[in-house]
Coordinates of C-alpha atoms and ligand atoms in Angstrom, one line a residue:
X220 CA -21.5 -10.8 -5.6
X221 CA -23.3 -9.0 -3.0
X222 CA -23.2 -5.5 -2.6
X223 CA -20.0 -4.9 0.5
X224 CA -19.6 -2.1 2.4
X225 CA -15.5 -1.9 1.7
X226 CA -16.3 -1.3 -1.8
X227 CA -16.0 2.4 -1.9
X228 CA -15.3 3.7 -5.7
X229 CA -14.6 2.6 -9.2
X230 CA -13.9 -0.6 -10.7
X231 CA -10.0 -2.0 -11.4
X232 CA -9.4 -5.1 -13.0
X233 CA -7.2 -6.9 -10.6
X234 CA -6.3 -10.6 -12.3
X235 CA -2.9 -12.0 -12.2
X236 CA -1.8 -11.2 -15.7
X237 CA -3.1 -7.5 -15.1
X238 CA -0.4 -7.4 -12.3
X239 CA 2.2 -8.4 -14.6
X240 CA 1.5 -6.2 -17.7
X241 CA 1.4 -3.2 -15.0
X242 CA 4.3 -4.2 -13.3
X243 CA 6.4 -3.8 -16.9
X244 CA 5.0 -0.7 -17.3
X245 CA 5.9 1.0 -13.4
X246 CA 9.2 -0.3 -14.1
X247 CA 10.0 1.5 -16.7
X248 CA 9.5 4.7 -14.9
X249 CA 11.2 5.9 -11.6
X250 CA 9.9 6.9 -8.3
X251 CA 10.8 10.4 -8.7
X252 CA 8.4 11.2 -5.6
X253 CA 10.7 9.0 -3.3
X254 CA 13.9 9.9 -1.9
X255 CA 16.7 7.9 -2.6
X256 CA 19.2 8.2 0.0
X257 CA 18.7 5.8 3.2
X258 CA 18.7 7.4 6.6
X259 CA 21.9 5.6 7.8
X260 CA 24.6 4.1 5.5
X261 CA 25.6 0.0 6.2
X262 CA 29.3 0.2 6.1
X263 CA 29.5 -3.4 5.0
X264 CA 27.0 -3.3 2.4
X265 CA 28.0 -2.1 -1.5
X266 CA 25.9 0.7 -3.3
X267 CA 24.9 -2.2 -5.3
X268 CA 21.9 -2.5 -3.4
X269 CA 20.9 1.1 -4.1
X270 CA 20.6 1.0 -7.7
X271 CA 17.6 -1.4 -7.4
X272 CA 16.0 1.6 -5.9
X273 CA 15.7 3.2 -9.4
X274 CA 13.6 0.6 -10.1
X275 CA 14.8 -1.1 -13.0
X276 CA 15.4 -4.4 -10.8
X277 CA 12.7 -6.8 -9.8
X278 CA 12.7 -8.7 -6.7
X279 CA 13.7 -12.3 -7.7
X280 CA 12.2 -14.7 -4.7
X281 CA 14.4 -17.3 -3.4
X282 CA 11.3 -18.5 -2.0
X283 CA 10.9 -22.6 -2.2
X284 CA 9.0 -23.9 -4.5
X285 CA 5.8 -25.4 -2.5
X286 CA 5.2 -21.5 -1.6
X287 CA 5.6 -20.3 -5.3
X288 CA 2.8 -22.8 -6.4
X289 CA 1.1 -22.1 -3.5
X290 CA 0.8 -18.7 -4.4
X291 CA 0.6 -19.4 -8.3
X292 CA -2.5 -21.0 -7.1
X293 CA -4.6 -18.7 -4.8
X294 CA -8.1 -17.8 -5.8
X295 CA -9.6 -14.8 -5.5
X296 CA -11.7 -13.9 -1.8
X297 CA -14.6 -11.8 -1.5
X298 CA -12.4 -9.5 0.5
X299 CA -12.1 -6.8 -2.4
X300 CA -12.5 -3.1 -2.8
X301 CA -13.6 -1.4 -6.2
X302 CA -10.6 1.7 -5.5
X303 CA -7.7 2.1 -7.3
X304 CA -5.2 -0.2 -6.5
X305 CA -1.8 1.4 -5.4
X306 CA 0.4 1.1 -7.9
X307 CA 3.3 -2.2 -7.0
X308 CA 6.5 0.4 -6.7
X309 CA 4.8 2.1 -3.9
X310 CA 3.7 -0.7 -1.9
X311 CA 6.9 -2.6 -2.5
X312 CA 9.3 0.7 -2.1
X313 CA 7.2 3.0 0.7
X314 CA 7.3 1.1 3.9
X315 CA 7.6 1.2 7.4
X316 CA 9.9 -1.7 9.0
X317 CA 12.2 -0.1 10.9
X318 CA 14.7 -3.3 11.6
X319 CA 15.9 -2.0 8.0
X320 CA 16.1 1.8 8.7
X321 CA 13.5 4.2 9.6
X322 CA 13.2 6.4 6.2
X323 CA 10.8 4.9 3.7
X324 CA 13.2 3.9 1.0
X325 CA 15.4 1.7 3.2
X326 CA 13.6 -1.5 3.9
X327 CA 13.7 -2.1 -0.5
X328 CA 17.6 -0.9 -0.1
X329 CA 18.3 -3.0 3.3
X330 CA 16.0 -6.0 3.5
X331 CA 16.5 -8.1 -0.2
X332 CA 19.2 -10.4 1.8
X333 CA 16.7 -11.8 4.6
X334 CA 16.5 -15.1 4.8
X335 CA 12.9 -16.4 5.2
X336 CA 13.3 -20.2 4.3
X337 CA 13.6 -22.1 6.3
X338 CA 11.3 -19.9 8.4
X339 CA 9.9 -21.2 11.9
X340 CA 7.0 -20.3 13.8
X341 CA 6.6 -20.9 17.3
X342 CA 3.1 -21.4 18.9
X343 CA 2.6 -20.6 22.7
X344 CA 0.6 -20.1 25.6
X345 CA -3.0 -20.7 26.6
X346 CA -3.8 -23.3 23.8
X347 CA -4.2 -27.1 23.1
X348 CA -1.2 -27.2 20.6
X349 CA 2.1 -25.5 21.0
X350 CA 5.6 -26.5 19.5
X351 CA 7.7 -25.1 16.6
X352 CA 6.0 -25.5 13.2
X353 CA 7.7 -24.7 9.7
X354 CA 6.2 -22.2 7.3
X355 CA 5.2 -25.2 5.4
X356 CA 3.1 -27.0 8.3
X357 CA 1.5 -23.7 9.4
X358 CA 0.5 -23.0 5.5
X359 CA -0.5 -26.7 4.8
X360 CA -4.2 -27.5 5.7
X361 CA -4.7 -23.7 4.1
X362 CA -5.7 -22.8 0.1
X363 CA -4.3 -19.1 0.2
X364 CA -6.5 -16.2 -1.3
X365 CA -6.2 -12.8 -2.4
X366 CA -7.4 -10.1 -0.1
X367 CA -7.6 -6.5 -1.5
X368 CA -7.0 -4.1 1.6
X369 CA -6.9 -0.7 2.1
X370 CA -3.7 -0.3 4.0
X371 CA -4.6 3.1 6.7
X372 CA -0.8 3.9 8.6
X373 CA -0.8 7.0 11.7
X374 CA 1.1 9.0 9.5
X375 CA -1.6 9.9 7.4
X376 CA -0.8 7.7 4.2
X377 CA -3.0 4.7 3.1
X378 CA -2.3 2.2 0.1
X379 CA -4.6 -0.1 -1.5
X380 CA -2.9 -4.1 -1.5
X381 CA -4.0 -7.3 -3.1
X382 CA -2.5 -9.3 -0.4
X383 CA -2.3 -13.3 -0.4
X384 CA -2.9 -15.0 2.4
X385 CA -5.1 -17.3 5.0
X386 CA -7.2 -15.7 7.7
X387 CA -5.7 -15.5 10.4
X388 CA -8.4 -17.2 12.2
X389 CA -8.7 -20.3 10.5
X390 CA -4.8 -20.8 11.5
X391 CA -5.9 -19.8 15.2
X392 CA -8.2 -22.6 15.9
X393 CA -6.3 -25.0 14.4
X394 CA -4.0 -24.9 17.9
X395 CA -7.2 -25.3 20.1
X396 CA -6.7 -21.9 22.1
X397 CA -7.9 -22.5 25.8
X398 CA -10.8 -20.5 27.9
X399 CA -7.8 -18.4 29.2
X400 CA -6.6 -17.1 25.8
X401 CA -8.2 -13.8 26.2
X402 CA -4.8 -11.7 23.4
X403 CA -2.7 -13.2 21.3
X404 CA 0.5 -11.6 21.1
X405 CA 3.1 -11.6 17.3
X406 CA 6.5 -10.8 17.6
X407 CA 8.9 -9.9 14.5
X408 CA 12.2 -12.1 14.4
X409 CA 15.2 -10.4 16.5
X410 CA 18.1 -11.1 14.4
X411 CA 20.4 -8.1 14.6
X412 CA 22.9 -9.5 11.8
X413 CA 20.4 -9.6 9.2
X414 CA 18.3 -6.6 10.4
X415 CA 20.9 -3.9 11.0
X416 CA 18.5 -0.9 13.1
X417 CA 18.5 -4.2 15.5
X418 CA 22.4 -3.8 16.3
X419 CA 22.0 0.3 15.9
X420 CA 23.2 2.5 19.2
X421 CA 20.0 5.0 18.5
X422 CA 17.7 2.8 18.1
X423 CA 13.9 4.2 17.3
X424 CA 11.7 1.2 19.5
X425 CA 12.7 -1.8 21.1
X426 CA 13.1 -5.1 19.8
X427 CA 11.8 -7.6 18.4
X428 CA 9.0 -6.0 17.5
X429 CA 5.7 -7.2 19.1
X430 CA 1.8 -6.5 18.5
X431 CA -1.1 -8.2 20.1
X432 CA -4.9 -8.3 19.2
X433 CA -7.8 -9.0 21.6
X434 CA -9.2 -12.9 20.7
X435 CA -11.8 -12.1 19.2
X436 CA -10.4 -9.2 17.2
X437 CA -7.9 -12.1 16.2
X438 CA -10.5 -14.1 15.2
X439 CA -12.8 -11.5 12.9
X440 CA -13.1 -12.4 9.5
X441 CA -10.9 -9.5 8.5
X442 CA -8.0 -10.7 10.3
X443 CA -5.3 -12.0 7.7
X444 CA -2.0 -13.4 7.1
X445 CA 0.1 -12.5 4.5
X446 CA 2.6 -14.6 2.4
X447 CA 2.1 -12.6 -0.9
X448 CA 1.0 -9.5 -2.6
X449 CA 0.6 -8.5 -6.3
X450 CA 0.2 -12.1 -7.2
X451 CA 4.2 -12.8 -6.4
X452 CA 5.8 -14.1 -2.8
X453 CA 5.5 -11.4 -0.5
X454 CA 8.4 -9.4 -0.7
X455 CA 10.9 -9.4 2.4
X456 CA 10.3 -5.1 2.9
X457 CA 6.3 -5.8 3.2
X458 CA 7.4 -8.9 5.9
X459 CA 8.5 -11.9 4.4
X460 CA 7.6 -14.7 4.8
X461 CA 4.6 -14.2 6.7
X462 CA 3.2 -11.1 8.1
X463 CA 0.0 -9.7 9.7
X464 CA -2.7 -7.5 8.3
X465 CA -5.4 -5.8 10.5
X466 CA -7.5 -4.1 7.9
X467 CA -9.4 -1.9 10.3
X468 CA -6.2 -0.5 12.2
X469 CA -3.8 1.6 12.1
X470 CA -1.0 -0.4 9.9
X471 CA 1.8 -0.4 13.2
X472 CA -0.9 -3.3 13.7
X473 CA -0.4 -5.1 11.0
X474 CA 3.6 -6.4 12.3
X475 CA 6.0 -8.0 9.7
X476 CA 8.0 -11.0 9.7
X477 CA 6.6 -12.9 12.6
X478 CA 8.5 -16.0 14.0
X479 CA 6.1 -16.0 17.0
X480 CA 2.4 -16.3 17.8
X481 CA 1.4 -16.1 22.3
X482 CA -2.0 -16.8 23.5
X483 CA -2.3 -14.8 26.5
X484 CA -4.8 -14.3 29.4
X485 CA -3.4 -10.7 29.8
X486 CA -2.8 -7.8 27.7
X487 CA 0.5 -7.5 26.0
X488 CA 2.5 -4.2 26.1
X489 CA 3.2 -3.3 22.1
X490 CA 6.1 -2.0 20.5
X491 CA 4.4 1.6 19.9
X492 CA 2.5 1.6 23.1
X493 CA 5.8 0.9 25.4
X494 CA 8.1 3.7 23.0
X495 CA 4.9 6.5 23.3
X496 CA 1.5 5.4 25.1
X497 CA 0.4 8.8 24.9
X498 CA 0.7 8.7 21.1
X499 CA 0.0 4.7 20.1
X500 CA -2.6 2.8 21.5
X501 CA -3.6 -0.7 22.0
X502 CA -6.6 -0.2 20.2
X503 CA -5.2 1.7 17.2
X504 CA -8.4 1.9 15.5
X505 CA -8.6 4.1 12.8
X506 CA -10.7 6.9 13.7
X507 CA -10.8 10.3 12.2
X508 CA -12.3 12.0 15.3
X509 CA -9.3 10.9 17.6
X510 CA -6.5 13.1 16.4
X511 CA -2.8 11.6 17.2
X512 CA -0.9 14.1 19.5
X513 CA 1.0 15.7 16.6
X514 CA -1.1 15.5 13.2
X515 CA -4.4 15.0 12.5
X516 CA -6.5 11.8 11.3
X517 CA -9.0 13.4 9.8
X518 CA -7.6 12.6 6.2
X519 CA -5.4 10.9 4.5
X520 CA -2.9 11.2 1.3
X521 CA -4.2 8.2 -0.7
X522 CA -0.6 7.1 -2.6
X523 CA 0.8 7.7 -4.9
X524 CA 0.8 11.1 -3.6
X525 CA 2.7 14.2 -4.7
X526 CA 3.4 17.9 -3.6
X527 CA 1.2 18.8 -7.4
X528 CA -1.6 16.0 -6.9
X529 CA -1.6 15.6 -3.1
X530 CA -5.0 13.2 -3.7
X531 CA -6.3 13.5 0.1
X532 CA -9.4 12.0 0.7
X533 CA -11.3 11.7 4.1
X534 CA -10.5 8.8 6.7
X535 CA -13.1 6.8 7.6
X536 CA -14.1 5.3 10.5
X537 CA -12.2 1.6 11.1
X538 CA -11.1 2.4 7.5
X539 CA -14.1 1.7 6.1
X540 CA -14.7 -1.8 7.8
X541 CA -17.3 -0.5 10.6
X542 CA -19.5 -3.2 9.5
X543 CA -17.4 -6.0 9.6
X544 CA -15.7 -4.7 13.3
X545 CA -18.0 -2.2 15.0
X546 CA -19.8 -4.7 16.9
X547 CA -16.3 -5.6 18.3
X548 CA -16.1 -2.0 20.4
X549 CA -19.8 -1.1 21.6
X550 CA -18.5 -1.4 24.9
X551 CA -15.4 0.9 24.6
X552 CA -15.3 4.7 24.6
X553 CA -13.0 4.9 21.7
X554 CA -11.8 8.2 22.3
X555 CA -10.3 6.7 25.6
X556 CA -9.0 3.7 24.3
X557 CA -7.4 5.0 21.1
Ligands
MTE792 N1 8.3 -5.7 12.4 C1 7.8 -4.5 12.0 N2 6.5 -4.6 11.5 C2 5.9 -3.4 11.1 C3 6.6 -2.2 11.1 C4 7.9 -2.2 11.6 O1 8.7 -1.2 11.6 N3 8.5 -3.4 12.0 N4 6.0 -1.0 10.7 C5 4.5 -1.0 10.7 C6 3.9 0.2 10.1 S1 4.1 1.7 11.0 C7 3.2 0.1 9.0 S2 2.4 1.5 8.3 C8 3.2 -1.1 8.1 C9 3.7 -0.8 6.7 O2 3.5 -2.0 5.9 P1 4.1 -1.9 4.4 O3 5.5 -1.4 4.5 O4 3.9 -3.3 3.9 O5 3.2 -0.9 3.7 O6 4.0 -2.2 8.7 C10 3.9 -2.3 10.1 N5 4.6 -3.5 10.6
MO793 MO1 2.5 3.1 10.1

């Protein structure tokens, strides 16, 4: 394989059955770095739901089976990276999806009941083909493949994932998207009964959640949708059944759960950009020489990260993807358009 850019440090063997013999092995241990209590307490849900949090209990899928072999049967893409990989009960168990709660532990706690099947995907605006389309129809025409990404979030953390997915590209296209379709624009399902934050008094954004690319930012190679990670169904706390990953952003890009895809002439407003504008752009390039209002992006803790082995390593520019997506921004002073 040629020599890429993304592939920053040592070698990991990354196959399938690797996953599996690690995953017995992290779930043996807990998460001692993670904390255990949820930010806000569902009165109608048991403490049952916490005890998975010790990790003992593995997500079971309810996901059909077409999707199962589907995934079963993904081959590898050149999309890889030779860092670590992070380990499964950080990526699965540290997230940001604030429908479930806004500390890191709840989405695992608060999201295992979501139902993603059946799953619909509406496709609008400035394109050929529009209409409702099942999970199934939107994955059809696609083999899926596994991505290995580094995952770069504003707050300074950053994960490495073996996604599976298609790009999302190739899906794109397959609507025929018109002249006018300058953004498209994803938005997370609103469904307050099933995502309690949705139904909350305080909440921390607006809802649904919404994110929009540029076209042709849509259309880079990098662009991906996920349905899978770890060589399993993507779990519903990373943004089951299918969610969005934007390599070279910040990961507020990269929305969860989407049951809506817009081609638009004009520029959506986003989630982060309509809570803060000052704070979350557009753009959301990473970029260590813009600093975000309140912390700096200079570096990164590189998880699993602890008080004792903090493992900070320098942020690079577009995460390390400058020469897939640089060409995409000569035009734009970065600093303004953050
Ligand atoms: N719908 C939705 N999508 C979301 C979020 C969210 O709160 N809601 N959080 C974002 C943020 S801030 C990050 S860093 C990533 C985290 O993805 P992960 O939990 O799979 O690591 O999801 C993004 N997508
Ligand atoms: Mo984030």
């Amino acid at each position: 394989m040629k020599n890429r850019s993304w592939e920053l440090s040592e070698s990991e063997v990354t196959d399938k059955k690797f996953y599996l013999d690690r995953r017995r092995f992290i779930e043996g241990a807990t998460l001692g770095a993670l904390a255990l209590s949820p930010s806000w307490v569902l009165a109608n849900k048991s403490v049952e739901g916490i005890s998975q949090h010790t990790g003992t209990r593995r997500y079971e899928p309810n996901s059909p089976a077409w999707l199962n072999n589907k995934i079963q049967a993904a081959t590898q893409g050149e999309y890889r990276t030779k860092e670590k990989l992070t380990p499964h009960q950080y990526v699965t168990q540290y997230n940001n999806f604030y429908e479930f709660g806004t500390d890191k532990g709840d989405p695992f706690v608060y999201s295992q009941d979501l139902r993603t099947d059946p799953w619909s995907l509406e496709i609008s605006g400035e394109a050929e083909v529009t209409g409702k389309f099942t999970l199934e129809d939107i994955l059809k025409p696609h083999d899926l493949e596994e991505r290995i990404y580094r995952l770069r979030c504003v707050e300074a953390w950053s994960m490495v994932v073996p996604w599976i997915g298609i790009s999302l590209g190739d899906l794109l296209r397959r609507f025929k998207p018109t002249s006018r379709a300058k953004y498209v624009r994803f938005k997370t399902l609103l469904d307050p009964a099933q995502m309690p934050a949705q139904g909350s008094n305080f909440k921390a954004i607006d809802y649904p959640y919404v994110e929009g690319l540029r076209i042709d930012e849509a259309m880079n190679e990098l662009a991906f949708l996920s349905v899978g990670l770890y060589g399993e169904v993507i779990p519903p706390q990373n943004g089951a059944p299918l969610r969005l990953i934007v390599p070279w952003k910040y990961g507020f890009k990269s929305i969860k759960s989407i049951v809506s895809i817009e081609f638009m002439e004009k520029r959506p407003k986003t989630t982060w950009e309509i809570s803060n504008a000052r704070e979350y752009g557009f753009y959301a390039n990473v970029n260590p020489a813009v600093d975000h209002p309140r912390w700096s992006q200079a570096t990164e803790r590189r998880l699993p990260s602890s008080l004792f082995k903090p493992n900070r390593i320098d942020t690079v520019m577009f995460n390390g993807y400058a020469a897939q997506v640089a060409h995409l921004y000569t035009d734009l002073d970065l600093r303004k358009h953050y």
